Amino acid sequence: MIVGWCTVLAIILWGLVIDRGIVAWLNRRCDQPFRDGTDFLFSGILPALAIAGGAATVLGAFHGLRWEIVLPIVAVSMIWRWRDLVAVLRDLGSLFRKIAAETRSGNPVPVLAALTCTVLCYVWSILALFPSGVADVWVFHIPLANSIIEHSGFVSPQIDHPFYGNIPLFFNLLFALMMMVSGHWTGAAIMNIAIFFGFLFLLSSCASRWRACGFFLVAALILSTSFFKGSVGEPMTDLARSCFSVAAVLFLWRYLETRRPAELFHCALVLGGAVGGKYTELQMVGLIGLALMPTLLKGRVSLPLFLSCLCAFLAVAGYWYAKNLIVLGNPIYPFMFGHSGLTDAWMADYMLELGRAFDPANRHFVTNLATLQGWRDFLHILYNWFLAGKPNAFVALALILAGLAVAFRRIAFLAAITAAMFVIWYTVMFNHIRWATPAYLLFFSTGFIGASLVRERLDQWLDRQVLPRMVPLTKIASSPACMIASPVLIGVLAGGLWLSQWYRVGGGDMDPGKAKDFDVVLGMISVDKYLESHREAYFMYRYIAEHDLRTVFQPFDTANTLLSTAYNDGRDGGWQLPRYVLPAPGSDIDAFIRDNHIGYFILPPDAGSAFLAERIGEDKIVLANSVIAHMMPRSSLILTDRFGWKLYRFDADRAS
């Protein structure tokens, strides 16, 4: 974990150094090229990662993503830009000095914000040790990152699948940069945590004053719902590309507010990262282009700036589309222009899956907004999925309306893009709620901008009426007694929290089934003990590896072999038969069992569910059940876990 954080901080530092030189050049004609060093640090994290990813893309294209090449390039570039390196380190030191000065003057908010960030980093880093239960992580994302490492760059296809091996891989590349050092999938999780924090810092820095207070409002709006915080430590690309996509909109807003050229350049950088991570973010190119069109038509964007932004965008995103165009004849393979290597039947099934709700219970909703029923269903979905039971969402909506009331022109395009993204999601990508992550994230971000605009209108009143009345409290907070008492009080509260949790779960006689993930964070229960009681298949797959059982037939888990490896510290003992290995229809089942050396099989409680049949395929489920029905009379149950999964031993010599 420590190695992972050192790596991601080093990547961000290098990106900030390169970015600072570019920003200074672009803003050379501005009266104030930097708002201040703190703003550059907070707003520059995502552009820094985009620059690092763009440089890694160039190296990967030539199979140069090796440490003997990367380290000399980093060292030479740091020496070349040593003034920018010194400036970034000076800004960082200035940030810490400001926090200390504010604390001494009686303002505890900055240090509390820093402490909150540290605690959140620790909590998410511990939770990142939990292997993801999402099959896509182990089927696609981690194998793609490992493939980039193994090939020192890019091949086509990157993994043994024509579609998933040729999709844009910007975020998988960032995962690979981390895993090159850490050698473990948790490196990918730490990169996602860093990206999410980079977005939170960017959003809080959009406030004109009181950025520390802004961070707490950002946290209250975004982190008070599990929709986002539950995905932070997942080695998935959805939240990461959403952060980049929404960051592009925020940088455009900052450009329209300040007219600093570097803000538009940053918009192009992070937009390139989003588009380089998933085809779906091409929608954002159109939306941002429409929002920027009046400025372009009025000639307010110079040709050199436009070309600089275009080059930045293409440097980060262009490779994936150019490679697909050259190799496969389709820049957005396999959509629209042809799908070589994929059958028409596979493509038809895939398009059907993309175009309808993943859950059959949601397929009755009408997504055609040309009809009245479509609008009724759309508003129903918006309310019940994104607002109902979520007080923070109603607060964000109220802040957006307040922002529109006090500064309509400054926030209108943010609200319009938010609405457009929800409409696009519902009409085009109403497959799963996770595809709405960028729209929902921009919704809360627009709420924060609304709060910032309202607060600007209240600045004079606050300065005249509120702040003078807080002077006595400030003097008390800055007194030596209070400065000593504060950390002592925090320590006592933390100790009390730990003890209360200890007694809640029964002390040393803790029932793992009653434990919560917070108990793991507090060190009361190990990750293994917790996962055994809370994660399907974890205990089963650990048991199989510990007893070296071979070979286990498990056709009902789409990622059985990958999860088995992930749950056993990366060891792949070949314990389980891949779930797609099934007998041909009408073939000899005894021969299939004998040829694959099957000695065990697993039967989950949902083996006969309609959902599993649709996910795996009804024909495959029929074949799997025929094998299990053939083995069951000569089998004995050896283990049942708390989720109802059953492990059977098959005795081929026993008479049926």
XYZ file of C-alpha atoms in Angstrom:
656
model
C 0.000 0.000 0.000
C 2.808 2.429 0.903
C 4.703 1.547 -2.278
C 1.551 2.165 -4.302
C 0.971 5.618 -2.825
C 4.635 6.593 -3.304
C 4.336 5.538 -6.946
C 1.156 7.478 -7.681
C 2.533 10.590 -5.933
C 5.703 10.333 -8.017
C 3.629 10.070 -11.216
C 1.550 13.107 -10.202
C 4.683 15.095 -9.286
C 6.243 14.425 -12.690
C 3.030 15.394 -14.445
C 2.735 18.604 -12.386
C 6.295 19.599 -13.254
C 5.688 19.175 -16.983
C 2.275 20.830 -16.725
C 3.607 23.884 -14.898
C 5.922 24.757 -17.743
C 3.093 24.392 -20.267
C 0.711 26.475 -18.138
C 3.280 29.259 -17.717
C 3.812 29.379 -21.493
C 0.108 29.367 -22.352
C -0.724 32.016 -19.740
C 2.301 34.207 -20.532
C 0.085 37.111 -21.665
C -2.240 36.889 -18.638
C -1.985 39.405 -15.808
C -2.289 36.541 -13.333
C -1.003 33.329 -14.977
C -1.675 31.355 -11.786
C -4.488 32.063 -9.373
C -2.059 30.836 -6.706
C 0.142 27.813 -6.046
C -2.556 26.000 -4.084
C -5.019 26.279 -6.939
C -2.424 24.915 -9.368
C -1.728 21.933 -7.101
C -5.408 21.135 -6.541
C -6.558 21.643 -10.110
C -3.487 20.095 -11.720
C -3.717 16.511 -10.462
C -5.952 15.163 -13.221
C -4.099 17.036 -16.013
C -0.854 15.703 -14.537
C -2.172 12.144 -14.748
C -3.357 12.833 -18.304
C 0.141 14.034 -19.252
C 1.710 10.962 -17.630
C -0.768 8.714 -19.422
C -0.098 10.453 -22.745
C 3.653 10.000 -22.354
C 3.157 6.346 -21.385
C 0.934 5.887 -24.459
C 3.761 7.050 -26.727
C 6.206 4.673 -25.037
C 3.705 1.817 -25.118
C 3.109 2.271 -28.831
C 6.786 1.435 -29.396
C 6.963 -1.231 -26.657
C 9.115 1.048 -24.584
C 7.120 0.842 -21.366
C 10.032 -0.617 -19.405
C 11.767 0.767 -16.350
C 15.145 0.958 -18.071
C 13.525 3.400 -20.516
C 11.001 5.149 -18.246
C 13.370 6.060 -15.399
C 16.030 7.792 -17.544
C 13.310 9.791 -19.344
C 11.790 10.878 -16.030
C 15.209 11.786 -14.588
C 16.284 13.772 -17.664
C 12.956 15.623 -17.873
C 13.101 16.509 -14.180
C 16.625 17.903 -14.605
C 15.559 19.771 -17.739
C 12.569 21.319 -15.943
C 14.301 21.745 -12.580
C 12.945 25.285 -12.135
C 9.403 23.973 -12.482
C 10.233 21.151 -10.056
C 11.475 23.683 -7.504
C 8.353 25.810 -8.077
C 6.014 22.838 -7.533
C 7.840 21.843 -4.346
C 7.743 25.476 -3.196
C 3.974 25.555 -3.809
C 3.614 22.363 -1.796
C 5.612 23.823 1.074
C 3.576 27.020 0.902
C 0.366 24.966 1.180
C 1.576 23.317 4.392
C 2.710 26.680 5.787
C -0.709 28.187 5.039
C -2.431 25.347 6.864
C -0.169 25.861 9.875
C -0.668 29.633 9.794
C -4.443 29.313 9.598
C -4.389 26.901 12.514
C -2.296 29.300 14.627
C -4.654 32.151 13.784
C -7.637 30.180 15.074
C -9.034 28.758 11.819
C -9.124 24.959 12.243
C -10.921 24.235 8.925
C -7.826 23.771 6.703
C -6.122 21.354 9.067
C -9.398 19.486 9.576
C -9.759 19.216 5.799
C -6.211 17.843 5.537
C -6.909 15.391 8.360
C -10.141 14.305 6.661
C -8.283 13.659 3.410
C -5.685 11.581 5.236
C -8.326 9.514 7.015
C -10.277 8.940 3.802
C -7.092 7.868 2.008
C -6.351 5.385 4.769
C -9.893 4.012 4.849
C -10.132 3.563 1.083
C -6.649 2.051 0.952
C -7.680 -0.582 3.502
C -10.947 -1.263 1.693
C -8.981 -1.594 -1.549
C -7.443 -4.756 -0.075
C -10.836 -6.410 -0.547
C -10.721 -8.215 -3.908
C -13.454 -6.840 -6.118
C -16.582 -8.911 -6.475
C -17.217 -7.461 -9.947
C -16.378 -10.040 -12.591
C -15.309 -7.404 -15.154
C -12.339 -6.476 -12.971
C -10.863 -9.947 -13.289
C -12.118 -10.781 -16.780
C -10.992 -7.549 -18.455
C -9.422 -4.700 -16.489
C -6.649 -6.454 -14.537
C -5.779 -8.844 -17.434
C -5.542 -5.825 -19.761
C -3.172 -4.031 -17.372
C -1.074 -7.182 -16.966
C -0.955 -7.610 -20.743
C 0.375 -4.062 -21.162
C 3.088 -4.840 -18.617
C 3.983 -8.185 -20.209
C 4.279 -6.677 -23.706
C 5.926 -3.436 -22.498
C 3.169 -1.719 -24.423
C 0.347 -2.448 -26.806
C -0.570 -5.320 -29.097
C -3.742 -6.074 -31.027
C -5.720 -7.621 -29.488
C -4.410 -6.807 -26.017
C -6.168 -9.866 -24.562
C -7.631 -12.889 -26.307
C -10.873 -11.250 -27.343
C -11.357 -9.186 -30.521
C -13.671 -6.626 -28.886
C -12.331 -6.224 -25.349
C -8.782 -6.565 -26.657
C -9.179 -3.496 -28.907
C -11.108 -0.982 -26.805
C -9.506 2.316 -25.638
C -7.214 1.520 -22.705
C -6.112 4.839 -21.204
C -7.132 3.955 -17.637
C -5.903 0.382 -17.926
C -2.575 1.953 -18.922
C -2.591 4.032 -15.718
C -3.352 0.826 -13.809
C -0.399 -0.815 -15.524
C 1.944 2.026 -14.484
C 1.033 1.341 -10.870
C 1.168 -2.438 -11.141
C 4.618 -2.277 -12.750
C 5.884 -1.134 -9.344
C 3.528 -2.715 -6.840
C 3.155 -5.998 -8.734
C -0.357 -6.331 -7.310
C -3.868 -5.383 -8.408
C -4.204 -3.035 -5.410
C -1.998 -0.619 -7.363
C -4.897 -0.146 -9.782
C -7.229 0.560 -6.857
C -4.846 3.195 -5.464
C -4.716 4.889 -8.874
C -8.514 5.117 -8.838
C -8.431 6.598 -5.328
C -5.917 9.208 -6.492
C -8.071 10.077 -9.516
C -11.138 10.522 -7.318
C -9.250 12.748 -4.876
C -7.886 14.731 -7.808
C -11.456 15.374 -8.890
C -12.581 16.380 -5.376
C -9.648 18.804 -5.102
C -10.405 20.272 -8.528
C -14.047 20.816 -7.639
C -13.252 22.380 -4.263
C -10.682 24.681 -5.905
C -13.432 26.082 -8.152
C -14.632 28.071 -5.134
C -13.262 31.606 -5.235
C -12.647 31.647 -1.459
C -12.723 29.269 1.491
C -11.542 26.213 -0.460
C -11.180 24.158 2.713
C -14.835 24.777 3.542
C -15.606 23.961 -0.074
C -13.967 20.581 0.319
C -16.326 19.714 3.166
C -19.317 20.740 1.059
C -17.989 18.599 -1.797
C -17.596 15.684 0.597
C -21.085 16.222 2.016
C -22.647 16.269 -1.444
C -20.720 13.468 -3.148
C -19.498 11.153 -0.402
C -22.768 10.953 1.530
C -24.095 8.457 -1.006
C -22.726 5.010 -1.684
C -23.219 5.526 -5.428
C -19.715 7.030 -5.652
C -17.816 6.083 -2.512
C -18.508 2.367 -3.000
C -16.627 2.471 -6.339
C -13.580 4.484 -5.279
C -11.296 1.536 -4.511
C -12.619 -0.717 -7.286
C -10.118 -1.376 -10.120
C -12.869 -0.433 -12.584
C -12.710 2.391 -15.119
C -16.243 3.786 -14.743
C -15.648 6.240 -11.901
C -12.212 7.223 -13.222
C -13.454 8.104 -16.706
C -16.432 9.905 -15.142
C -14.052 12.049 -13.072
C -12.046 12.939 -16.180
C -15.171 13.597 -18.219
C -16.769 15.910 -15.647
C -13.396 17.554 -14.980
C -13.323 18.574 -18.650
C -16.631 20.420 -18.144
C -15.302 22.093 -14.985
C -12.154 23.261 -16.758
C -14.298 24.692 -19.544
C -16.339 26.534 -16.905
C -13.116 27.856 -15.362
C -11.954 29.028 -18.804
C -15.202 30.887 -19.437
C -14.850 32.481 -15.994
C -11.168 33.510 -16.193
C -10.218 33.356 -19.909
C -6.926 31.763 -18.919
C -5.759 29.701 -21.931
C -4.348 26.962 -19.694
C -7.831 26.141 -18.409
C -8.950 25.266 -21.946
C -5.739 23.285 -22.445
C -6.484 21.334 -19.262
C -10.009 20.743 -20.556
C -8.555 19.175 -23.708
C -6.103 17.041 -21.708
C -8.634 15.474 -19.361
C -11.214 15.155 -22.134
C -8.593 13.178 -24.043
C -8.187 10.912 -21.025
C -11.952 10.350 -20.800
C -12.305 9.617 -24.535
C -9.182 7.461 -24.395
C -10.820 5.418 -21.654
C -14.197 4.613 -23.179
C -16.132 5.204 -26.385
C -19.124 6.512 -24.427
C -17.257 9.715 -23.559
C -17.261 10.770 -27.208
C -20.606 12.308 -26.267
C -18.678 14.788 -24.153
C -16.695 15.992 -27.169
C -19.962 17.013 -28.807
C -21.424 18.603 -25.675
C -18.271 20.579 -24.862
C -17.974 21.578 -28.516
C -21.524 22.935 -28.487
C -20.890 24.838 -25.246
C -17.681 26.312 -26.674
C -19.124 27.081 -30.111
C -20.220 30.706 -29.359
C -16.717 31.507 -28.098
C -15.146 29.920 -31.189
C -17.471 31.752 -33.575
C -16.650 35.082 -31.921
C -12.939 34.413 -32.465
C -12.038 34.553 -28.778
C -9.944 31.380 -29.016
C -6.731 32.059 -30.914
C -5.510 29.626 -33.532
C -2.329 28.700 -31.576
C -4.429 27.929 -28.487
C -6.906 25.892 -30.519
C -4.094 23.891 -32.126
C -2.422 23.373 -28.744
C -5.662 22.010 -27.293
C -6.225 19.786 -30.330
C -2.703 18.375 -30.060
C -3.154 17.752 -26.322
C -6.437 15.938 -26.920
C -5.017 13.785 -29.716
C -1.817 13.039 -27.802
C -3.836 11.460 -25.005
C -6.767 9.923 -26.896
C -5.698 9.623 -30.509
C -3.610 6.444 -30.382
C -6.475 4.080 -29.585
C -8.630 5.317 -32.441
C -5.776 5.568 -34.952
C -4.651 2.020 -34.108
C -8.141 0.608 -34.607
C -8.494 2.509 -37.888
C -5.198 1.156 -39.227
C -5.448 -2.406 -37.890
C -9.211 -3.013 -38.048
C -10.447 -0.364 -40.454
C -12.754 1.116 -37.824
C -11.691 3.825 -35.330
C -14.572 2.985 -32.961
C -14.411 -0.779 -33.496
C -16.752 -2.649 -33.610
C -19.471 0.016 -33.919
C -20.891 1.579 -37.089
C -18.035 0.909 -39.525
C -17.612 -2.873 -39.322
C -16.662 -5.582 -36.872
C -14.039 -7.862 -38.392
C -13.329 -10.874 -36.169
C -16.798 -10.751 -34.624
C -19.763 -12.558 -36.118
C -22.929 -10.727 -37.049
C -24.805 -12.833 -34.488
C -22.406 -11.849 -31.678
C -22.660 -8.203 -32.649
C -26.449 -8.343 -32.797
C -26.578 -9.882 -29.314
C -24.156 -7.290 -27.973
C -26.097 -4.374 -29.433
C -29.280 -5.839 -27.976
C -27.617 -6.033 -24.561
C -26.406 -2.417 -24.804
C -29.766 -1.111 -25.932
C -31.962 -2.546 -23.203
C -32.006 -2.529 -19.421
C -29.666 -5.051 -17.819
C -32.301 -6.000 -15.243
C -35.387 -7.533 -16.904
C -37.559 -5.779 -14.299
C -36.670 -2.412 -15.895
C -37.367 -3.316 -19.504
C -40.935 -2.039 -19.484
C -39.776 1.576 -19.333
C -40.188 3.507 -22.588
C -36.952 5.237 -23.618
C -38.368 7.040 -26.654
C -38.664 10.673 -25.576
C -40.724 11.464 -28.667
C -43.655 10.004 -26.726
C -45.459 11.277 -23.639
C -44.984 7.921 -21.909
C -41.254 8.174 -22.541
C -41.097 11.471 -20.661
C -43.210 10.084 -17.819
C -40.886 7.101 -17.449
C -37.809 9.332 -17.728
C -38.985 11.618 -14.918
C -39.975 8.554 -12.867
C -36.464 7.126 -13.256
C -34.805 10.450 -12.436
C -36.791 10.809 -9.238
C -36.710 7.238 -7.969
C -33.142 6.371 -8.953
C -31.330 9.642 -8.316
C -33.386 11.736 -5.880
C -35.721 9.645 -3.714
C -34.257 8.854 -0.313
C -31.128 10.957 -0.990
C -31.216 14.257 0.948
C -27.873 15.324 -0.520
C -29.361 15.067 -4.029
C -32.207 17.409 -3.046
C -29.654 19.803 -1.533
C -27.677 19.736 -4.795
C -30.859 20.419 -6.778
C -31.728 23.351 -4.509
C -28.202 24.752 -4.914
C -28.448 24.480 -8.710
C -31.739 26.389 -8.684
C -30.257 28.991 -6.339
C -27.234 29.363 -8.606
C -29.490 29.846 -11.613
C -31.399 32.501 -9.672
C -28.345 34.570 -8.687
C -26.041 34.032 -11.698
C -27.969 32.432 -14.545
C -25.395 32.984 -17.286
C -22.487 31.627 -15.229
C -24.109 28.293 -14.450
C -26.686 27.771 -17.191
C -24.431 25.771 -19.488
C -23.437 23.441 -16.617
C -27.104 22.764 -15.880
C -27.799 22.280 -19.591
C -24.965 19.774 -20.021
C -26.156 17.894 -16.922
C -29.668 17.631 -18.338
C -28.333 16.606 -21.764
C -26.192 13.846 -20.242
C -29.153 12.385 -18.365
C -31.211 12.461 -21.563
C -28.424 10.760 -23.558
C -28.031 8.106 -20.864
C -31.748 7.337 -20.776
C -32.345 7.286 -24.520
C -29.101 5.643 -25.675
C -27.431 3.854 -22.742
C -30.273 2.819 -20.444
C -28.552 -0.487 -19.757
C -27.385 0.083 -16.182
C -27.289 2.959 -13.725
C -23.479 2.945 -13.760
C -23.532 4.447 -17.275
C -25.160 7.507 -15.668
C -22.182 8.070 -13.352
C -20.816 11.087 -15.323
C -24.246 12.738 -15.412
C -24.845 12.185 -11.683
C -21.335 13.387 -10.804
C -21.825 16.525 -12.896
C -25.190 17.049 -11.169
C -23.519 17.268 -7.756
C -20.642 19.314 -9.189
C -23.104 21.830 -10.613
C -24.742 21.984 -7.188
C -21.377 22.900 -5.654
C -20.787 25.575 -8.304
C -24.255 26.915 -7.500
C -23.318 27.112 -3.817
C -20.086 28.921 -4.725
C -21.968 31.494 -6.802
C -24.517 32.083 -4.030
C -21.719 32.521 -1.519
C -20.023 35.089 -3.779
C -23.203 37.158 -3.650
C -23.153 36.908 0.135
C -19.445 37.736 0.526
C -19.905 41.360 1.526
C -22.649 40.511 3.999
C -20.547 37.731 5.477
C -17.517 39.992 5.756
C -19.547 42.729 7.463
C -21.904 40.743 9.652
C -20.644 37.189 10.297
C -16.852 37.306 10.391
C -16.574 40.125 12.987
C -18.766 38.124 15.353
C -16.459 35.148 14.984
C -13.384 37.074 16.193
C -13.833 36.065 19.878
C -14.129 32.414 18.874
C -11.029 32.791 16.719
C -9.046 34.143 19.654
C -10.154 31.223 21.819
C -9.301 28.684 19.117
C -5.837 30.207 18.634
C -4.973 30.199 22.329
C -2.146 27.859 23.474
C -4.526 25.879 25.698
C -6.879 25.198 22.808
C -3.989 24.325 20.483
C -2.885 21.646 22.956
C -6.380 20.485 23.863
C -7.540 19.969 20.276
C -5.262 17.030 19.334
C -5.787 15.521 22.781
C -9.556 15.719 22.321
C -9.319 14.175 18.849
C -7.204 11.329 20.261
C -9.684 10.703 23.075
C -12.602 10.659 20.640
C -10.767 8.266 18.305
C -9.940 5.974 21.230
C -13.535 6.098 22.430
C -14.781 5.233 18.966
C -12.436 2.249 18.817
C -13.494 0.985 22.245
C -17.191 1.417 21.492
C -16.771 -0.596 18.311
C -14.783 -3.236 20.219
C -17.562 -3.760 22.742
C -20.248 -3.606 20.052
C -18.816 -6.608 18.217
C -17.978 -8.592 21.337
C -14.284 -7.885 21.786
C -12.063 -10.878 21.189
C -15.109 -13.134 20.646
C -16.255 -11.187 17.599
C -18.707 -12.938 15.307
C -17.234 -12.360 11.805
C -20.713 -12.470 10.318
C -21.685 -9.374 12.340
C -18.538 -7.440 11.504
C -18.597 -4.426 9.206
C -15.981 -3.131 6.823
C -15.336 -0.312 9.315
C -14.175 -2.953 11.796
C -11.494 -3.959 9.299
C -10.396 -0.335 9.019
C -10.097 -0.150 12.821
C -8.022 -3.343 12.862
C -10.532 -5.416 14.842
C -10.807 -8.175 12.280
C -8.544 -9.278 9.444
C -9.416 -8.851 5.797
C -9.549 -12.647 5.323
C -11.931 -13.231 8.234
C -14.208 -10.447 7.070
C -14.329 -11.608 3.448
C -14.993 -15.214 4.439
C -18.205 -14.060 6.082
C -19.264 -11.369 3.622
C -18.150 -12.363 0.140
C -19.714 -15.138 -1.905
C -17.221 -17.740 -3.132
C -14.329 -16.277 -1.118
C -14.266 -18.967 1.561
C -14.992 -21.667 -1.018
C -12.193 -20.645 -3.371
C -9.732 -20.218 -0.488
C -10.634 -23.667 0.797
C -10.071 -25.211 -2.642
C -6.612 -23.601 -2.910
C -5.554 -24.455 0.641
C -6.440 -28.132 0.096
C -5.206 -28.161 -3.508
C -8.429 -29.714 -4.810
C -8.315 -30.660 -8.496
C -10.151 -30.268 -10.725
C -13.238 -28.325 -9.667
C -16.152 -27.944 -12.086
C -17.767 -24.511 -11.565
C -19.755 -23.433 -14.639
C -21.998 -20.921 -12.832
C -19.409 -18.211 -12.092
C -18.394 -16.050 -15.065
C -14.987 -15.312 -13.496
C -14.331 -18.440 -11.440
C -10.693 -18.965 -12.413
C -9.850 -15.264 -12.173
C -11.546 -14.836 -8.778
C -9.847 -17.991 -7.555
C -6.502 -16.399 -8.413
C -7.449 -13.012 -6.917
C -8.711 -14.570 -3.690
C -5.465 -16.515 -3.242
C -2.885 -13.729 -3.443
C -2.439 -14.059 -7.177
C -1.602 -17.783 -7.131
C -3.078 -19.730 -10.023
C -2.924 -23.418 -9.219
C -5.211 -24.512 -12.006
C -7.684 -25.743 -9.413
C -10.818 -24.896 -11.340
C -11.953 -25.739 -14.821
C -12.731 -22.552 -16.776
C -16.491 -22.083 -16.767
C -16.709 -22.076 -20.586
C -15.242 -25.613 -20.806
C -18.370 -27.711 -21.327
C -19.166 -30.916 -23.210
C -20.492 -30.691 -26.734
C -24.257 -31.320 -26.987
C -24.927 -35.047 -27.160
C -21.327 -36.041 -26.356
C -20.206 -38.623 -23.797
C -20.319 -36.941 -20.380
C -18.181 -39.633 -18.723
C -15.475 -38.971 -21.303
C -15.732 -35.219 -20.647
C -15.325 -35.776 -16.889
C -12.429 -38.160 -17.380
C -10.584 -36.027 -19.947
C -10.795 -32.934 -17.721
C -9.902 -34.833 -14.502
C -12.979 -33.499 -12.675
C -12.970 -34.562 -9.038
C -15.167 -31.852 -7.473
C -17.960 -29.496 -8.432
C -19.700 -26.444 -6.946
C -23.435 -25.814 -6.879
C -24.456 -22.227 -5.951
C -27.972 -21.521 -4.613
C -28.936 -19.461 -7.695
C -27.856 -22.068 -10.248
C -31.369 -22.221 -11.656
C -32.130 -18.487 -11.728
C -33.342 -16.755 -14.864
C -30.753 -13.996 -14.386
C -27.866 -16.473 -14.416
C -29.336 -18.248 -17.425
C -29.463 -14.964 -19.334
C -25.968 -13.939 -18.246
C -24.256 -17.235 -19.056
C -26.592 -18.563 -21.724
C -29.470 -20.988 -21.386
C -27.784 -23.568 -23.628
C -24.657 -23.519 -21.461
C -26.720 -23.802 -18.277
C -28.469 -26.873 -19.723
C -25.113 -28.500 -20.520
C -23.729 -27.648 -17.080
C -26.777 -29.090 -15.322
C -26.530 -32.270 -17.396
C -22.940 -32.794 -16.194
C -23.876 -32.136 -12.558
C -26.944 -34.403 -12.764
C -24.682 -37.139 -14.114
C -22.191 -36.732 -11.237
C -24.605 -36.107 -8.349
C -25.544 -39.788 -7.623
C -21.863 -40.605 -7.149
C -20.975 -37.490 -5.138
C -20.822 -36.503 -1.492
C -21.209 -33.041 0.032
C -18.009 -31.939 1.758
C -18.612 -28.229 2.430
C -21.390 -25.621 2.583
C -20.585 -21.961 3.158
C -22.830 -19.358 4.790
C -24.163 -18.215 1.410
C -25.444 -21.655 0.479
C -22.655 -22.587 -1.927
C -22.050 -26.340 -1.850
C -18.850 -28.175 -2.716
C -19.189 -31.851 -3.722
C -16.587 -34.579 -4.125
C -17.157 -36.797 -7.149
C -16.245 -40.471 -6.840
C -15.989 -41.865 -10.346
C -15.630 -45.464 -9.100
C -18.774 -45.437 -6.960
C -21.757 -47.234 -8.479
C -24.648 -44.905 -9.260
